[in-house]
């Protein structure tokens, strides 16, 4: 009888340990990923940027930080509802993941803002090619809840080294350049 009790206790102990480990994993996922898109959130992005900057210093390469903002996103919510806006954000997240390398990071910063972290940048031409792929894949138009939606994105770029030496500076610089692009598009109707 005591062996059966011991065996039952050990099984329950193992099950409790497995449940605790699964719970820990779930908490880590919630803490580090955006609930809507499943992309890394700001916390995980900052950690990856810190690690990437350290690697870059050792390897002598560059890092590109792209700050993306969906133009006129509020109109999608206003015209089609917040569910359509949420679906649009999920679809954009999927498309962004498809156009970057597996080692690059696509993160959702907030609302309709995304960051793409590209490590081991070989040339500015390679970064421009990624920018062009992003614009092409999003400009193809999306079908969201039966409604065709055209997406235009403003993209700002910052490079390390050169545009900052910490994640916050690089994001701030990329954000400023994204805003400049958005403003120049508004003032030049031929760019829109």
PDB file of C-alpha atoms in Angstrom:
ATOM      1  CA  UNK A   1       0.000   0.000   0.000  1.00  0.00           C
ATOM      2  CA  UNK A   2       2.799   2.440   0.825  1.00  0.00           C
ATOM      3  CA  UNK A   3       4.389   1.823  -2.598  1.00  0.00           C
ATOM      4  CA  UNK A   4       1.102   2.705  -4.292  1.00  0.00           C
ATOM      5  CA  UNK A   5       0.828   5.900  -2.248  1.00  0.00           C
ATOM      6  CA  UNK A   6       4.415   6.808  -3.070  1.00  0.00           C
ATOM      7  CA  UNK A   7       3.813   6.148  -6.775  1.00  0.00           C
ATOM      8  CA  UNK A   8       0.630   8.274  -6.721  1.00  0.00           C
ATOM      9  CA  UNK A   9       2.492  11.054  -4.939  1.00  0.00           C
ATOM     10  CA  UNK A  10       5.343  10.983  -7.481  1.00  0.00           C
ATOM     11  CA  UNK A  11       2.883  11.094 -10.395  1.00  0.00           C
ATOM     12  CA  UNK A  12       1.062  14.055  -8.868  1.00  0.00           C
ATOM     13  CA  UNK A  13       4.371  15.795  -8.148  1.00  0.00           C
ATOM     14  CA  UNK A  14       5.515  15.310 -11.757  1.00  0.00           C
ATOM     15  CA  UNK A  15       2.163  16.552 -13.091  1.00  0.00           C
ATOM     16  CA  UNK A  16       2.353  19.609 -10.820  1.00  0.00           C
ATOM     17  CA  UNK A  17       5.885  20.345 -12.098  1.00  0.00           C
ATOM     18  CA  UNK A  18       4.748  20.038 -15.730  1.00  0.00           C
ATOM     19  CA  UNK A  19       1.768  22.324 -15.105  1.00  0.00           C
ATOM     20  CA  UNK A  20       3.999  24.852 -13.355  1.00  0.00           C
ATOM     21  CA  UNK A  21       6.484  24.825 -16.259  1.00  0.00           C
ATOM     22  CA  UNK A  22       3.643  25.283 -18.780  1.00  0.00           C
ATOM     23  CA  UNK A  23       2.251  28.134 -16.698  1.00  0.00           C
ATOM     24  CA  UNK A  24       5.692  29.801 -16.570  1.00  0.00           C
ATOM     25  CA  UNK A  25       5.989  29.517 -20.370  1.00  0.00           C
ATOM     26  CA  UNK A  26       2.549  31.045 -20.795  1.00  0.00           C
ATOM     27  CA  UNK A  27       3.442  33.943 -18.489  1.00  0.00           C
ATOM     28  CA  UNK A  28       6.681  34.571 -20.405  1.00  0.00           C
ATOM     29  CA  UNK A  29       4.761  34.608 -23.694  1.00  0.00           C
ATOM     30  CA  UNK A  30       2.207  37.058 -22.309  1.00  0.00           C
ATOM     31  CA  UNK A  31       4.955  39.310 -20.915  1.00  0.00           C
ATOM     32  CA  UNK A  32       7.004  39.366 -24.140  1.00  0.00           C
ATOM     33  CA  UNK A  33       4.508  39.220 -27.006  1.00  0.00           C
ATOM     34  CA  UNK A  34       1.725  41.386 -28.329  1.00  0.00           C
ATOM     35  CA  UNK A  35      -1.626  39.782 -27.529  1.00  0.00           C
ATOM     36  CA  UNK A  36      -3.225  40.656 -30.879  1.00  0.00           C
ATOM     37  CA  UNK A  37      -0.503  39.837 -33.415  1.00  0.00           C
ATOM     38  CA  UNK A  38       1.726  37.446 -31.490  1.00  0.00           C
ATOM     39  CA  UNK A  39       4.727  39.582 -32.447  1.00  0.00           C
ATOM     40  CA  UNK A  40       7.395  40.501 -29.909  1.00  0.00           C
ATOM     41  CA  UNK A  41       6.362  43.521 -27.842  1.00  0.00           C
ATOM     42  CA  UNK A  42       8.478  46.503 -26.757  1.00  0.00           C
ATOM     43  CA  UNK A  43      10.010  44.591 -23.831  1.00  0.00           C
ATOM     44  CA  UNK A  44      11.267  41.707 -25.970  1.00  0.00           C
ATOM     45  CA  UNK A  45      12.296  44.078 -28.770  1.00  0.00           C
ATOM     46  CA  UNK A  46      14.476  46.105 -26.402  1.00  0.00           C
ATOM     47  CA  UNK A  47      16.132  42.929 -25.147  1.00  0.00           C
ATOM     48  CA  UNK A  48      16.827  41.746 -28.700  1.00  0.00           C
ATOM     49  CA  UNK A  49      18.171  45.167 -29.637  1.00  0.00           C
ATOM     50  CA  UNK A  50      20.551  45.208 -26.655  1.00  0.00           C
ATOM     51  CA  UNK A  51      21.827  41.744 -27.579  1.00  0.00           C
ATOM     52  CA  UNK A  52      22.077  42.706 -31.251  1.00  0.00           C
ATOM     53  CA  UNK A  53      24.065  45.835 -30.462  1.00  0.00           C
ATOM     54  CA  UNK A  54      26.526  43.817 -28.381  1.00  0.00           C
ATOM     55  CA  UNK A  55      26.955  41.259 -31.188  1.00  0.00           C
ATOM     56  CA  UNK A  56      27.341  44.011 -33.759  1.00  0.00           C
ATOM     57  CA  UNK A  57      30.137  45.658 -31.795  1.00  0.00           C
ATOM     58  CA  UNK A  58      32.007  42.334 -31.675  1.00  0.00           C
ATOM     59  CA  UNK A  59      31.425  41.506 -35.364  1.00  0.00           C
ATOM     60  CA  UNK A  60      31.895  44.964 -36.860  1.00  0.00           C
ATOM     61  CA  UNK A  61      28.596  44.846 -38.787  1.00  0.00           C
ATOM     62  CA  UNK A  62      25.623  47.213 -38.788  1.00  0.00           C
ATOM     63  CA  UNK A  63      22.049  47.033 -37.534  1.00  0.00           C
ATOM     64  CA  UNK A  64      19.058  48.643 -39.215  1.00  0.00           C
ATOM     65  CA  UNK A  65      15.986  49.722 -37.286  1.00  0.00           C
ATOM     66  CA  UNK A  66      12.895  50.386 -39.390  1.00  0.00           C
ATOM     67  CA  UNK A  67       9.984  52.238 -37.800  1.00  0.00           C
ATOM     68  CA  UNK A  68       6.738  51.545 -39.687  1.00  0.00           C
ATOM     69  CA  UNK A  69       3.437  53.338 -39.320  1.00  0.00           C
ATOM     70  CA  UNK A  70       0.296  52.439 -41.265  1.00  0.00           C
ATOM     71  CA  UNK A  71      -1.044  55.548 -42.954  1.00  0.00           C
ATOM     72  CA  UNK A  72      -4.720  56.350 -42.385  1.00  0.00           C
ATOM     73  CA  UNK A  73      -5.270  53.367 -40.073  1.00  0.00           C
ATOM     74  CA  UNK A  74      -7.913  55.292 -38.120  1.00  0.00           C
ATOM     75  CA  UNK A  75     -10.056  55.401 -41.273  1.00  0.00           C
ATOM     76  CA  UNK A  76     -10.127  51.585 -41.383  1.00  0.00           C
ATOM     77  CA  UNK A  77     -11.461  51.498 -37.817  1.00  0.00           C
ATOM     78  CA  UNK A  78     -13.940  54.297 -38.538  1.00  0.00           C
ATOM     79  CA  UNK A  79     -15.242  52.844 -41.829  1.00  0.00           C
ATOM     80  CA  UNK A  80     -15.121  49.112 -41.146  1.00  0.00           C
ATOM     81  CA  UNK A  81     -15.021  48.778 -37.344  1.00  0.00           C
ATOM     82  CA  UNK A  82     -12.382  47.821 -34.815  1.00  0.00           C
ATOM     83  CA  UNK A  83     -12.629  44.109 -35.645  1.00  0.00           C
ATOM     84  CA  UNK A  84     -11.555  44.912 -39.202  1.00  0.00           C
ATOM     85  CA  UNK A  85      -8.764  47.104 -37.837  1.00  0.00           C
ATOM     86  CA  UNK A  86      -7.581  44.229 -35.633  1.00  0.00           C
ATOM     87  CA  UNK A  87      -7.674  41.841 -38.585  1.00  0.00           C
ATOM     88  CA  UNK A  88      -5.707  44.338 -40.662  1.00  0.00           C
ATOM     89  CA  UNK A  89      -3.009  44.537 -37.958  1.00  0.00           C
ATOM     90  CA  UNK A  90      -2.778  40.729 -37.822  1.00  0.00           C
ATOM     91  CA  UNK A  91      -2.508  40.484 -41.600  1.00  0.00           C
ATOM     92  CA  UNK A  92       0.138  43.216 -41.755  1.00  0.00           C
ATOM     93  CA  UNK A  93       2.102  41.398 -39.036  1.00  0.00           C
ATOM     94  CA  UNK A  94       2.003  38.162 -41.077  1.00  0.00           C
ATOM     95  CA  UNK A  95       3.091  39.945 -44.246  1.00  0.00           C
ATOM     96  CA  UNK A  96       5.953  41.690 -42.473  1.00  0.00           C
ATOM     97  CA  UNK A  97       7.220  38.383 -41.080  1.00  0.00           C
ATOM     98  CA  UNK A  98       7.138  36.929 -44.600  1.00  0.00           C
ATOM     99  CA  UNK A  99       9.394  39.598 -46.126  1.00  0.00           C
ATOM    100  CA  UNK A 100      12.214  39.544 -43.575  1.00  0.00           C
ATOM    101  CA  UNK A 101      14.780  36.898 -42.762  1.00  0.00           C
ATOM    102  CA  UNK A 102      14.019  34.464 -39.974  1.00  0.00           C
ATOM    103  CA  UNK A 103      16.781  36.014 -37.842  1.00  0.00           C
ATOM    104  CA  UNK A 104      15.297  39.514 -38.113  1.00  0.00           C
ATOM    105  CA  UNK A 105      12.755  40.758 -35.575  1.00  0.00           C
ATOM    106  CA  UNK A 106       9.338  42.178 -36.397  1.00  0.00           C
ATOM    107  CA  UNK A 107       7.749  43.736 -33.319  1.00  0.00           C
ATOM    108  CA  UNK A 108       4.558  45.640 -32.673  1.00  0.00           C
ATOM    109  CA  UNK A 109       5.375  48.798 -30.783  1.00  0.00           C
ATOM    110  CA  UNK A 110       1.826  50.078 -30.249  1.00  0.00           C
ATOM    111  CA  UNK A 111      -1.349  50.708 -32.207  1.00  0.00           C
ATOM    112  CA  UNK A 112      -0.415  50.671 -35.880  1.00  0.00           C
ATOM    113  CA  UNK A 113       3.341  51.047 -35.293  1.00  0.00           C
ATOM    114  CA  UNK A 114       5.816  48.275 -35.990  1.00  0.00           C
ATOM    115  CA  UNK A 115       9.586  47.959 -35.679  1.00  0.00           C
ATOM    116  CA  UNK A 116      11.771  45.746 -37.827  1.00  0.00           C
ATOM    117  CA  UNK A 117      15.231  45.000 -36.475  1.00  0.00           C
ATOM    118  CA  UNK A 118      17.647  43.803 -39.152  1.00  0.00           C
ATOM    119  CA  UNK A 119      20.975  42.514 -37.894  1.00  0.00           C
ATOM    120  CA  UNK A 120      24.152  41.910 -39.877  1.00  0.00           C
ATOM    121  CA  UNK A 121      23.390  44.558 -42.471  1.00  0.00           C
ATOM    122  CA  UNK A 122      25.747  44.118 -45.393  1.00  0.00           C
ATOM    123  CA  UNK A 123      24.770  47.236 -47.347  1.00  0.00           C
ATOM    124  CA  UNK A 124      22.248  50.041 -47.559  1.00  0.00           C
ATOM    125  CA  UNK A 125      21.038  48.496 -50.816  1.00  0.00           C
ATOM    126  CA  UNK A 126      20.019  45.360 -48.908  1.00  0.00           C
ATOM    127  CA  UNK A 127      18.042  47.459 -46.414  1.00  0.00           C
ATOM    128  CA  UNK A 128      16.420  49.413 -49.261  1.00  0.00           C
ATOM    129  CA  UNK A 129      15.446  46.082 -50.864  1.00  0.00           C
ATOM    130  CA  UNK A 130      13.679  45.067 -47.633  1.00  0.00           C
ATOM    131  CA  UNK A 131      11.925  48.446 -47.511  1.00  0.00           C
ATOM    132  CA  UNK A 132      10.765  47.998 -51.112  1.00  0.00           C
ATOM    133  CA  UNK A 133       9.523  44.452 -50.405  1.00  0.00           C
ATOM    134  CA  UNK A 134       7.526  45.750 -47.451  1.00  0.00           C
ATOM    135  CA  UNK A 135       5.941  48.530 -49.478  1.00  0.00           C
ATOM    136  CA  UNK A 136       5.194  46.173 -52.380  1.00  0.00           C
ATOM    137  CA  UNK A 137       3.626  43.433 -50.271  1.00  0.00           C
ATOM    138  CA  UNK A 138       1.432  45.881 -48.354  1.00  0.00           C
ATOM    139  CA  UNK A 139       0.421  47.936 -51.397  1.00  0.00           C
ATOM    140  CA  UNK A 140      -0.979  44.821 -53.097  1.00  0.00           C
ATOM    141  CA  UNK A 141      -4.105  45.459 -51.077  1.00  0.00           C
ATOM    142  CA  UNK A 142      -5.745  43.239 -48.511  1.00  0.00           C
ATOM    143  CA  UNK A 143      -9.163  41.690 -48.238  1.00  0.00           C
ATOM    144  CA  UNK A 144     -10.309  42.266 -44.666  1.00  0.00           C
ATOM    145  CA  UNK A 145     -13.734  40.950 -43.699  1.00  0.00           C
ATOM    146  CA  UNK A 146     -14.835  41.102 -47.318  1.00  0.00           C
ATOM    147  CA  UNK A 147     -13.623  44.661 -47.833  1.00  0.00           C
ATOM    148  CA  UNK A 148     -10.661  45.466 -50.090  1.00  0.00           C
ATOM    149  CA  UNK A 149      -8.287  47.670 -48.109  1.00  0.00           C
ATOM    150  CA  UNK A 150      -5.269  49.382 -49.556  1.00  0.00           C
ATOM    151  CA  UNK A 151      -2.429  49.857 -47.103  1.00  0.00           C
ATOM    152  CA  UNK A 152       0.238  52.471 -47.376  1.00  0.00           C
ATOM    153  CA  UNK A 153       3.069  52.534 -44.881  1.00  0.00           C
ATOM    154  CA  UNK A 154       5.530  55.225 -43.861  1.00  0.00           C
ATOM    155  CA  UNK A 155       8.974  53.863 -42.971  1.00  0.00           C
ATOM    156  CA  UNK A 156      11.812  55.563 -41.134  1.00  0.00           C
ATOM    157  CA  UNK A 157      15.283  54.052 -40.933  1.00  0.00           C
ATOM    158  CA  UNK A 158      18.101  54.335 -38.403  1.00  0.00           C
ATOM    159  CA  UNK A 159      21.439  52.553 -38.560  1.00  0.00           C
ATOM    160  CA  UNK A 160      23.865  51.467 -35.879  1.00  0.00           C
ATOM    161  CA  UNK A 161      26.513  52.661 -35.655  1.00  0.00           C
ATOM    162  CA  UNK A 162      25.904  56.208 -36.715  1.00  0.00           C
ATOM    163  CA  UNK A 163      22.349  57.125 -35.746  1.00  0.00           C
ATOM    164  CA  UNK A 164      22.563  56.225 -32.074  1.00  0.00           C
ATOM    165  CA  UNK A 165      24.273  53.892 -29.681  1.00  0.00           C
ATOM    166  CA  UNK A 166      21.330  52.522 -27.686  1.00  0.00           C
ATOM    167  CA  UNK A 167      17.923  51.074 -28.597  1.00  0.00           C
ATOM    168  CA  UNK A 168      16.003  54.156 -27.480  1.00  0.00           C
ATOM    169  CA  UNK A 169      18.115  56.503 -29.637  1.00  0.00           C
ATOM    170  CA  UNK A 170      17.787  54.258 -32.698  1.00  0.00           C
ATOM    171  CA  UNK A 171      14.011  53.971 -32.317  1.00  0.00           C
ATOM    172  CA  UNK A 172      13.702  57.734 -31.758  1.00  0.00           C
ATOM    173  CA  UNK A 173      15.770  58.454 -34.903  1.00  0.00           C
ATOM    174  CA  UNK A 174      13.820  55.941 -37.016  1.00  0.00           C
ATOM    175  CA  UNK A 175      10.544  57.416 -35.700  1.00  0.00           C
ATOM    176  CA  UNK A 176      11.642  60.953 -36.630  1.00  0.00           C
ATOM    177  CA  UNK A 177      12.550  59.829 -40.147  1.00  0.00           C
ATOM    178  CA  UNK A 178       9.234  57.998 -40.504  1.00  0.00           C
ATOM    179  CA  UNK A 179       7.421  61.171 -39.509  1.00  0.00           C
ATOM    180  CA  UNK A 180       9.433  63.168 -42.077  1.00  0.00           C
ATOM    181  CA  UNK A 181       8.427  60.674 -44.786  1.00  0.00           C
ATOM    182  CA  UNK A 182       4.784  60.869 -43.743  1.00  0.00           C
ATOM    183  CA  UNK A 183       4.861  64.688 -43.797  1.00  0.00           C
ATOM    184  CA  UNK A 184       6.576  64.843 -47.202  1.00  0.00           C
ATOM    185  CA  UNK A 185       3.959  62.480 -48.619  1.00  0.00           C
ATOM    186  CA  UNK A 186       1.169  64.709 -47.297  1.00  0.00           C
ATOM    187  CA  UNK A 187       2.733  67.819 -48.819  1.00  0.00           C
ATOM    188  CA  UNK A 188       3.446  66.122 -52.180  1.00  0.00           C
ATOM    189  CA  UNK A 189       0.224  64.535 -53.535  1.00  0.00           C
ATOM    190  CA  UNK A 190       2.206  62.771 -56.295  1.00  0.00           C
ATOM    191  CA  UNK A 191       3.952  60.615 -53.670  1.00  0.00           C
ATOM    192  CA  UNK A 192       0.718  59.385 -52.109  1.00  0.00           C
TER     193      UNK A 192
END
